[in-house]
Coordinates of C-alpha atoms in Angstrom, one line a residue:
M19 CA 7.9 -22.3 22.6
E20 CA 8.4 -20.7 18.9
T21 CA 11.3 -18.1 19.3
R22 CA 10.3 -14.4 17.4
E23 CA 11.6 -15.2 13.6
Q24 CA 14.2 -12.5 12.3
W25 CA 15.2 -11.8 8.8
S26 CA 18.8 -13.0 8.0
N27 CA 20.2 -10.2 7.7
R28 CA 19.5 -6.4 7.0
A29 CA 19.8 -6.5 3.2
G30 CA 16.7 -9.4 3.6
F31 CA 15.2 -6.5 5.6
L32 CA 15.5 -3.7 2.9
F33 CA 14.6 -5.8 -0.1
A34 CA 11.1 -6.6 2.1
A35 CA 10.5 -3.7 3.1
I36 CA 11.1 -1.8 -0.2
G37 CA 9.0 -4.5 -1.8
S38 CA 5.9 -3.7 0.8
A39 CA 6.2 0.7 -0.1
I40 CA 6.7 -0.3 -3.8
G41 CA 3.1 -1.5 -5.3
L42 CA 0.3 -0.5 -7.7
G43 CA -0.3 3.0 -6.3
N44 CA 3.6 3.9 -7.6
I45 CA 2.7 2.7 -11.2
W46 CA -1.0 3.3 -11.4
R47 CA -1.5 6.7 -8.7
Y48 CA 1.9 8.7 -8.6
P49 CA 2.1 9.4 -12.5
Y50 CA -1.7 10.7 -12.5
V51 CA -1.1 12.7 -9.0
A52 CA 2.3 14.1 -10.6
Y53 CA 0.2 15.5 -13.9
E54 CA -2.9 16.6 -11.9
N55 CA -1.1 18.8 -9.4
G56 CA 1.8 21.1 -11.2
G57 CA 3.6 18.4 -13.2
G58 CA 7.4 18.7 -12.5
A59 CA 6.8 21.2 -10.2
F60 CA 5.4 18.9 -7.9
L61 CA 8.4 17.6 -6.6
I62 CA 8.6 20.6 -4.5
P63 CA 5.7 19.7 -1.9
Y64 CA 6.4 15.7 -2.5
F65 CA 10.1 15.6 -1.6
I66 CA 8.8 18.5 1.6
A67 CA 6.3 15.9 2.2
L68 CA 8.7 13.5 2.5
L69 CA 11.0 15.0 4.7
T70 CA 8.4 16.1 6.7
A71 CA 5.7 12.8 7.5
G72 CA 7.5 10.2 5.2
I73 CA 10.5 9.7 6.5
P74 CA 10.0 10.8 10.1
I75 CA 6.7 8.3 10.3
L76 CA 8.6 5.6 9.0
L77 CA 11.2 6.2 11.4
L78 CA 9.0 6.1 14.0
E79 CA 7.7 2.5 13.1
Y80 CA 10.7 1.2 12.6
S81 CA 11.5 2.2 16.1
L82 CA 8.7 1.2 17.7
G83 CA 9.1 -2.6 16.4
Q84 CA 12.8 -2.7 16.8
R85 CA 12.5 -1.6 20.3
Y86 CA 9.9 -3.2 21.8
R87 CA 9.5 -6.4 19.1
G88 CA 6.5 -7.1 18.6
S89 CA 3.1 -6.7 16.3
A90 CA 1.4 -3.5 16.5
P91 CA -1.1 -4.2 19.5
Q92 CA 1.7 -5.5 21.4
V93 CA 3.8 -2.8 21.0
F94 CA 1.3 -0.3 21.8
R95 CA 0.1 -2.1 24.7
K96 CA 3.6 -2.1 26.1
I97 CA 3.5 1.6 25.9
S98 CA -0.1 1.8 27.4
K99 CA -2.3 -0.9 28.2
K100 CA -5.2 1.3 27.1
W101 CA -3.9 2.2 23.7
E102 CA -3.8 -1.7 22.6
W103 CA -6.8 -0.9 20.5
L104 CA -4.5 1.1 18.2
G105 CA -2.8 -1.6 16.8
W106 CA -5.6 -3.8 16.0
W107 CA -7.2 -0.9 14.8
Q108 CA -4.3 -0.2 12.5
S109 CA -3.9 -4.3 12.0
F110 CA -7.6 -4.5 11.0
I111 CA -7.2 -2.0 8.0
A112 CA -4.4 -4.2 6.7
F113 CA -6.8 -6.9 6.9
V114 CA -9.3 -5.5 4.7
V115 CA -6.8 -3.8 2.5
V116 CA -5.6 -7.1 1.8
S117 CA -8.7 -8.9 0.8
F118 CA -9.0 -6.0 -1.9
Y119 CA -5.5 -6.1 -3.0
M120 CA -5.7 -9.7 -4.0
V121 CA -8.3 -9.1 -6.0
I122 CA -6.5 -7.2 -8.3
L123 CA -3.3 -9.2 -8.1
G124 CA -6.0 -11.8 -10.0
W125 CA -6.9 -9.2 -12.5
S126 CA -3.0 -8.3 -13.4
L127 CA -2.4 -12.0 -13.4
V128 CA -5.0 -13.1 -16.0
Y129 CA -4.2 -9.8 -17.9
T130 CA -0.5 -11.1 -18.3
Y131 CA -2.4 -14.2 -20.0
Y132 CA -4.8 -12.2 -21.6
S133 CA -1.4 -9.9 -22.8
I134 CA -0.6 -13.1 -25.5
G135 CA -1.5 -12.2 -28.6
T136 CA -3.5 -8.8 -27.5
Q137 CA -6.5 -11.4 -26.4
W138 CA -8.5 -8.1 -25.0
G139 CA -8.9 -7.1 -28.8
Q140 CA -9.9 -3.3 -30.2
D141 CA -12.2 -2.1 -27.6
T142 CA -10.3 -3.0 -24.6
E143 CA -13.0 -0.9 -22.1
A144 CA -15.9 -2.6 -23.9
F145 CA -13.5 -6.1 -23.1
F146 CA -12.7 -5.1 -19.2
F147 CA -16.0 -4.2 -17.7
E148 CA -18.2 -6.1 -20.3
N149 CA -16.6 -9.7 -20.8
F150 CA -14.1 -10.0 -18.3
L151 CA -15.8 -8.3 -14.9
G152 CA -19.0 -9.0 -16.5
L153 CA -20.2 -5.4 -14.6
S154 CA -23.8 -5.3 -13.2
G155 CA -25.6 -2.1 -13.9
G156 CA -26.2 -0.4 -10.6
F157 CA -24.4 -0.6 -7.2
W158 CA -26.6 -3.0 -5.4
E159 CA -26.6 -5.5 -8.2
I160 CA -24.4 -8.3 -7.1
E161 CA -25.1 -10.7 -9.6
G162 CA -23.3 -13.9 -8.2
L163 CA -20.0 -14.8 -8.4
Q164 CA -17.7 -13.7 -11.9
W165 CA -15.8 -17.1 -12.0
K166 CA -13.2 -15.2 -14.8
V167 CA -12.4 -13.2 -12.1
L168 CA -12.5 -15.7 -8.8
L169 CA -10.5 -18.4 -10.8
P170 CA -7.4 -15.8 -11.3
V171 CA -8.3 -14.8 -7.7
C172 CA -8.3 -18.0 -6.0
L173 CA -4.7 -19.2 -7.5
V174 CA -3.1 -16.0 -6.3
W175 CA -4.0 -16.4 -2.9
L176 CA -3.1 -20.2 -3.4
I177 CA -0.1 -18.4 -3.5
T178 CA 0.2 -16.3 -1.1
Y179 CA -0.8 -19.0 1.4
V180 CA 2.2 -20.8 0.7
V181 CA 4.7 -18.4 1.1
M182 CA 3.2 -16.9 4.7
Q183 CA 3.7 -20.1 5.7
K184 CA 7.0 -20.3 5.2
G185 CA 7.7 -17.4 7.5
V186 CA 9.7 -14.5 7.9
Q187 CA 13.1 -15.9 6.3
K188 CA 12.1 -18.4 4.0
G189 CA 8.9 -17.1 2.8
I190 CA 8.3 -13.3 2.5
E191 CA 12.4 -12.5 2.6
R192 CA 13.4 -14.8 -0.2
V193 CA 10.4 -13.8 -2.4
S194 CA 11.7 -10.1 -1.9
R195 CA 15.0 -11.1 -2.5
I196 CA 13.5 -12.8 -6.4
L197 CA 11.1 -10.4 -7.3
M198 CA 12.3 -7.0 -6.7
P199 CA 15.3 -6.9 -8.9
I200 CA 13.3 -8.3 -11.5
L201 CA 10.7 -6.1 -10.8
I202 CA 13.1 -2.9 -11.0
L203 CA 14.4 -4.3 -14.3
M204 CA 11.3 -4.7 -15.7
M205 CA 10.4 -1.3 -15.3
V206 CA 13.6 0.2 -16.3
V207 CA 12.9 -1.8 -19.8
I208 CA 9.5 -0.7 -20.1
T209 CA 10.4 2.8 -19.4
I210 CA 13.3 2.8 -21.9
R211 CA 11.3 1.7 -24.6
A212 CA 8.1 4.2 -23.8
V213 CA 10.4 7.1 -23.8
T214 CA 11.8 6.0 -27.5
L215 CA 8.6 5.7 -28.8
P216 CA 7.0 8.2 -31.4
G217 CA 4.9 11.3 -29.6
A218 CA 6.6 9.8 -26.1
A219 CA 8.6 13.9 -25.6
E220 CA 4.7 15.1 -26.3
G221 CA 3.6 12.6 -23.2
L222 CA 6.6 13.3 -21.2
N223 CA 6.4 17.4 -22.0
V224 CA 2.8 16.9 -19.9
L225 CA 4.6 15.4 -17.2
L226 CA 7.3 17.3 -16.2
T227 CA 6.6 21.2 -17.8
P228 CA 6.5 22.7 -14.1
D229 CA 3.7 24.7 -13.1
F230 CA 5.0 26.5 -10.3
S231 CA 1.8 28.7 -9.6
S232 CA 0.3 25.2 -8.7
L233 CA 2.0 26.0 -5.6
M234 CA 0.0 27.9 -4.2
D235 CA -2.6 25.9 -4.6
P236 CA -3.6 24.4 -0.5
G237 CA -4.9 21.2 -2.7
V238 CA -1.9 20.8 -4.5
W239 CA 0.1 20.3 -0.9
V240 CA -2.6 18.0 0.5
A241 CA -2.2 15.9 -2.4
A242 CA 1.8 15.8 -2.1
Y243 CA 1.5 14.7 1.5
G244 CA -1.7 12.1 0.8
Q245 CA 0.4 10.2 -1.6
V246 CA 4.0 9.8 0.2
F247 CA 1.5 8.6 3.2
F248 CA 0.1 6.1 1.1
S249 CA 3.0 4.8 -0.6
L250 CA 5.2 3.9 1.7
S251 CA 3.2 1.5 3.7
I252 CA 2.8 3.5 6.6
G253 CA 0.0 4.2 9.3
F254 CA -1.1 0.5 9.4
A255 CA 1.1 -1.8 11.4
I256 CA 3.1 -3.1 8.2
M257 CA 6.7 -1.4 9.1
L258 CA 6.5 -1.8 12.6
T259 CA 5.8 -5.6 12.3
Y260 CA 8.3 -6.1 9.9
A261 CA 11.1 -3.3 12.1
S262 CA 10.1 -6.1 14.8
Y263 CA 12.1 -9.2 13.3
L264 CA 15.2 -6.8 13.1
P265 CA 18.1 -8.1 15.2
E266 CA 19.4 -6.2 18.0
K267 CA 21.5 -4.0 16.6
S268 CA 20.6 -2.8 13.2
D269 CA 20.9 0.6 11.7
L270 CA 17.5 2.5 11.7
S271 CA 17.8 5.6 10.1
N272 CA 20.3 4.2 7.2
S273 CA 17.5 1.6 6.2
G274 CA 14.6 3.9 7.0
L275 CA 16.5 6.8 3.8
I276 CA 17.3 4.0 1.2
A277 CA 13.3 2.2 1.7
A278 CA 12.3 5.9 1.1
F279 CA 14.4 7.3 -1.7
A280 CA 14.1 3.9 -3.2
N281 CA 10.5 3.9 -3.5
S282 CA 10.1 7.3 -3.9
G283 CA 13.0 6.3 -7.2
F284 CA 10.4 3.9 -8.1
E285 CA 7.5 6.1 -9.1
F286 CA 9.1 8.8 -10.7
L287 CA 10.4 5.8 -12.8
A288 CA 7.2 4.1 -13.7
A289 CA 6.1 8.3 -13.8
L290 CA 8.2 8.6 -17.0
G291 CA 7.6 4.8 -18.2
V292 CA 3.6 5.9 -17.9
F293 CA 3.8 9.3 -19.6
G294 CA 6.2 8.0 -22.5
A295 CA 3.6 5.3 -23.2
L296 CA 0.6 8.1 -23.3
G297 CA 2.2 10.6 -25.0
F298 CA 2.9 7.6 -27.9
L299 CA -0.7 6.6 -27.6
A300 CA -1.9 10.6 -28.2
A301 CA 0.3 10.3 -31.3
S302 CA -1.5 7.2 -32.7
Q303 CA -4.5 8.4 -32.2
G304 CA -4.0 11.6 -33.5
V305 CA -5.2 13.6 -30.4
D306 CA -4.0 15.8 -27.0
V307 CA -2.3 13.8 -24.7
N308 CA -4.5 15.2 -21.7
S309 CA -7.3 13.4 -23.4
V310 CA -5.8 10.0 -22.6
V311 CA -4.4 10.4 -19.4
D312 CA -6.2 8.2 -16.7
A313 CA -5.3 6.8 -13.1
G314 CA -5.9 3.6 -11.1
V315 CA -8.1 0.5 -12.9
G316 CA -8.9 2.9 -16.1
L317 CA -5.1 3.6 -16.5
A318 CA -3.7 -0.6 -16.3
F319 CA -6.5 -2.1 -18.0
V320 CA -8.3 -0.2 -20.2
V321 CA -5.8 2.7 -21.8
F322 CA -2.6 0.3 -21.5
P323 CA -3.9 -2.7 -23.5
Q324 CA -4.7 0.4 -26.1
I325 CA -1.0 1.2 -25.6
I326 CA 0.4 -2.3 -26.0
N327 CA -2.4 -3.0 -29.2
Q328 CA -0.1 0.4 -31.3
F329 CA 3.2 -0.9 -29.8
P330 CA 5.7 -1.1 -33.1
G331 CA 6.5 -5.1 -32.4
F332 CA 6.7 -7.9 -29.5
N333 CA 3.2 -6.1 -28.1
S334 CA 2.6 -9.2 -26.5
F335 CA 6.5 -9.1 -24.6
F336 CA 5.6 -5.5 -23.2
G337 CA 2.0 -6.3 -22.4
V338 CA 3.4 -9.5 -20.2
L339 CA 6.4 -6.8 -18.8
F340 CA 3.1 -4.7 -17.9
F341 CA 1.0 -6.7 -16.0
G342 CA 4.3 -9.0 -15.3
S343 CA 5.0 -5.6 -12.9
L344 CA 1.6 -5.3 -11.7
L345 CA 1.7 -8.7 -10.3
F346 CA 4.9 -8.8 -8.9
A347 CA 4.4 -4.8 -7.3
G348 CA 1.5 -5.8 -5.6
F349 CA 2.5 -9.3 -4.6
T350 CA 5.3 -8.3 -2.6
S351 CA 3.1 -5.1 -1.2
T352 CA 0.5 -8.3 -0.3
I353 CA 2.5 -10.3 1.8
S354 CA 3.7 -7.2 3.2
I355 CA 0.1 -6.3 4.3
L356 CA -0.5 -9.7 5.4
E357 CA 2.0 -10.5 8.1
P358 CA 0.9 -7.5 10.6
V359 CA -2.6 -9.1 10.8
I360 CA -0.9 -12.7 11.2
A361 CA 1.2 -11.6 13.9
S362 CA -0.7 -9.6 16.0
V363 CA -3.0 -12.9 16.0
R364 CA -0.4 -14.9 16.7
E365 CA 0.8 -12.9 19.7
K366 CA -2.5 -11.9 20.9
F367 CA -3.9 -16.0 21.4
N368 CA -0.2 -18.1 21.5
L369 CA -1.0 -19.4 17.9
S370 CA 1.2 -20.9 16.3
R371 CA 2.3 -19.4 12.5
W372 CA 0.1 -22.2 10.9
V373 CA -2.9 -22.3 12.6
A374 CA -3.0 -18.3 12.6
V375 CA -2.1 -18.3 9.0
N376 CA -5.0 -20.3 8.0
W377 CA -7.3 -18.4 9.5
I378 CA -6.3 -14.9 8.2
C379 CA -5.9 -16.4 5.0
G380 CA -9.4 -18.1 5.2
L381 CA -11.8 -15.1 6.3
A382 CA -9.5 -13.0 4.0
F383 CA -10.1 -14.7 1.1
L384 CA -14.1 -14.9 2.2
L385 CA -14.1 -11.1 2.1
S386 CA -12.2 -10.6 -1.5
L387 CA -15.9 -13.2 -2.7
L388 CA -17.2 -10.3 -2.6
Y389 CA -14.9 -8.5 -4.7
T390 CA -15.1 -11.1 -7.4
T391 CA -18.9 -10.9 -8.1
H392 CA -20.1 -8.5 -11.1
G393 CA -20.4 -5.4 -8.7
G394 CA -17.6 -6.0 -7.3
L395 CA -15.6 -3.2 -9.1
R396 CA -17.8 -0.7 -7.5
Y397 CA -17.1 -2.5 -3.8
L398 CA -13.8 -2.3 -4.1
D399 CA -13.6 0.6 -5.6
T400 CA -16.0 2.4 -2.5
V401 CA -14.1 0.3 0.0
D402 CA -10.3 1.5 -1.4
H403 CA -11.3 4.9 -1.7
F404 CA -12.4 4.9 2.2
I405 CA -9.8 2.6 4.0
N406 CA -7.6 4.7 2.7
Q407 CA -8.2 8.1 2.6
Y408 CA -9.8 7.7 6.1
G409 CA -8.5 4.2 7.7
V410 CA -4.8 4.2 7.2
A411 CA -4.9 8.3 7.1
L412 CA -6.5 8.4 10.8
G413 CA -4.9 5.6 12.1
G414 CA -1.6 7.2 11.2
L415 CA -2.4 10.3 12.9
V416 CA -3.4 8.5 15.9
E417 CA -0.6 6.8 16.0
V418 CA 1.7 9.9 16.1
V419 CA -0.5 12.0 18.1
F420 CA -0.2 9.2 20.9
I421 CA 3.5 8.6 20.9
A422 CA 4.1 12.3 21.0
W423 CA 1.8 14.0 22.5
F424 CA 0.5 11.2 25.0
A425 CA 3.1 8.8 25.8
R426 CA 5.5 11.3 24.7
K427 CA 8.1 8.7 23.9
L428 CA 9.8 10.2 21.0
K429 CA 12.8 11.7 22.7
E430 CA 13.1 7.8 23.8
M431 CA 12.6 7.2 20.3
Q432 CA 15.1 9.5 18.5
T433 CA 17.9 7.8 21.4
H434 CA 17.2 4.7 20.7
I435 CA 17.3 5.2 17.0
N436 CA 20.8 7.6 17.0
D437 CA 22.5 4.3 19.6
I438 CA 21.7 1.8 16.8
S439 CA 22.5 4.4 13.7
D440 CA 25.7 6.1 11.6
V441 CA 22.9 8.9 10.5
Q442 CA 21.7 10.8 13.1
I443 CA 18.5 11.7 13.6
G444 CA 18.2 15.6 15.3
N445 CA 15.2 17.5 17.0
W446 CA 14.0 18.3 13.3
W447 CA 12.5 14.4 14.2
N448 CA 11.1 15.8 16.9
L449 CA 9.5 18.7 15.4
C450 CA 8.0 16.9 12.6
L451 CA 6.0 14.1 14.1
M452 CA 4.9 16.6 16.9
V453 CA 3.5 19.5 15.0
I454 CA 3.9 19.3 11.0
T455 CA 2.7 15.4 10.5
P456 CA -0.3 15.9 12.6
V457 CA -1.6 19.1 10.9
M458 CA -1.0 18.0 7.5
V459 CA -2.7 14.6 7.8
I460 CA -5.8 16.9 9.9
V461 CA -5.8 19.5 6.9
M462 CA -5.4 16.3 4.3
T463 CA -8.1 14.4 6.1
G464 CA -10.6 17.9 6.5
F465 CA -10.1 18.6 2.3
S466 CA -10.7 14.8 1.9
L467 CA -14.3 15.2 4.2
F468 CA -15.1 18.6 2.3
E469 CA -14.5 17.3 -1.1
E470 CA -17.0 14.3 0.2
W471 CA -19.8 16.2 1.1
V472 CA -19.1 18.7 -2.4
H473 CA -19.0 15.5 -4.6
P474 CA -19.9 12.3 -3.5
Y475 CA -17.2 9.8 -4.4
E476 CA -17.9 8.5 -8.1
D477 CA -21.7 9.4 -7.6
Y478 CA -22.4 6.0 -6.2
P479 CA -25.7 6.3 -4.3
L480 CA -25.4 7.3 -0.8
S481 CA -26.6 4.3 0.8
G482 CA -23.2 2.6 -1.0
L483 CA -21.2 5.5 0.2
T484 CA -22.3 4.9 3.8
V485 CA -22.2 1.1 4.2
I486 CA -19.9 0.0 2.0
G487 CA -17.6 2.9 2.6
W488 CA -17.8 4.1 5.7
G489 CA -19.2 1.7 7.0
S490 CA -15.9 -0.1 6.2
V491 CA -13.8 2.2 8.5
V492 CA -16.1 2.2 11.6
I493 CA -16.3 -1.9 11.3
T494 CA -12.0 -1.8 11.6
F495 CA -12.4 1.2 14.4
L496 CA -14.8 -1.2 16.2
A497 CA -13.2 -4.4 15.6
G498 CA -9.7 -2.8 17.4
L499 CA -11.9 -1.8 20.1
V500 CA -13.7 -5.8 20.7
F501 CA -10.5 -7.1 20.7
Q502 CA -8.4 -5.2 23.1
R503 CA -11.3 -6.2 25.9
L504 CA -10.2 -10.0 24.9
S505 CA -7.6 -11.5 27.2
W506 CA -3.8 -12.2 26.1
K507 CA -2.3 -15.4 25.9
Q508 CA 1.1 -14.2 26.0
I509 CA 4.9 -15.5 23.8
P510 CA 7.1 -14.6 26.6
A511 CA 9.5 -12.2 24.7
P512 CA 12.6 -13.6 23.6
K513 CA 15.5 -13.1 26.1
R514 CA 18.4 -10.3 25.3
K515 CA 22.0 -11.0 24.9
K516 CA 23.9 -9.2 27.8
A517 CA 25.8 -6.9 25.7

C-alpha cells in the first residue's frame, strides 16, 4: 500500500503554494481591476479583503488539509459523511478549470515562439483572432479543430502529464522550485524595462493616481474581494490538498502569510510592468493611455504584441520574456489545479498515482479539445467567466459556512493552527470566517448576478450562456452529488508517530 506523499520540507511547500497562487490572472487581470476601481486607492479595499477573507480562508484550508490529511472529499467526509459532495464539487470545478487553462498555456507557448522576429506582424488583432485562432463567425459555429492551437496544447499536456506522474516531491515541488525563481526574475526584468520606456510615467500615473471617491462605490469593494478570492487558489480544493502533504509539525500561519503576501507583491509588480508598457504604447501611437488599456486575452495576445513591436531594440527578447512568464506562471498553477482532482480519485477508488493521472489527464485533455476548435475562444471565455464567478466563489462560500456554522469546527481549527505555528491567530479569524467572508461573497455573487441579468456576458446568445456557462456550473455540482453516492475503497491513513 502506498504511503501518503509529503513535501521534502516547508520551502518546497511554499514554492508550490506560491506557484499555484501566482498565475495568469496576476499578470493580465489584477492591473486592469486596479485601474478600473480607483487606481492607487484600490489598494485599501484590496488589503482589507486580503486580511478579512483571503488569508482567513487560506489558513482554514491549510488547517483542514494538514489536520485531516486527505483530499477535499475525504476531509469533508471525515468531518461529516453527508458533506463529501462539497469536496467533489470543488474537485470537479478544478477539473473544468484545468481543461481550458491548458489551452491558454498552449497559446503562450506558441506565442513565445512567435516573439522571435515578431512573427505576428503589425496587425496583431487580426493575427490572433483570424490567423492563429481562426475564430468562427458565430457562437455555435464550431467548425472543427484548429491545428495551430491543437499542436501546442498537445505539447503542454504531454509535459504536464510527465510532471504529474513524477508525484509531489519529484514532480510538482521540483518544477515549482525551478520555475518560480525564474518567473520572478523575468517579471523583475520586464518591469524595470517597462517603467524606463518613454511614456511609461503616464501609464503609471493612470494606474497609481488614487481616486478616493471610488471607495464609496460598493462595486469597488466587490471587485477587491473577488480579486483576492480568485488569485489565492482558494475555494476549489487546491490549498487543502497541498496542505495535506505537509508534515505533522508544520508552521501553518507563517506559511499562509508568506504565500499570500508573495502573491500580492507579484500582482503589484506585474501591474507596474503592464502599465509602464501601456504608457509607452500610448505615447508611441500618440493616444491617451485609457484608449489602449485592456485585460485578459486582449491584453496578452493583442496589446502586448503591439507593445513588443514598438520596443526600441531587442524586442524579440522581451517578447520571449513576456510570453515565457505567462507560460511559467500558468504552468505552476496548472499542476496545482490538477493535483486535487488526482488526489480525490486516488483516495476514493484506491488507485495508484499512475492510473489516476492517466484517467484525469486523459479526460481533461478530451474536454480541452472543445477549446481548440474554431469556436473555442468563445467557449473558453464563457466557461472561465461562469466557473470563476459562480463555481469557485460559491464552492468557497459553502465551505466556509459548513465549517463555521454547521460543523462548528472553527475553534478546533484555530487551536490546531496555534499549537503548531509561531504566529498565533486570534478571534479576528473566527469573526472573519463566520461573518465577514460569507457576507462579502454573498454580496459579490448577488452583484454579479445582477450584472448578468442587466448585461448578458459579452452579449453572447442566451442559449450559449445557459448551456455552456450555467451548464458548466450545474454539471460540476451534480457530479459532486453523484460521486458522493459511490462507495469508497479506502486507503488507510498512515499511522501517526507518537510524540
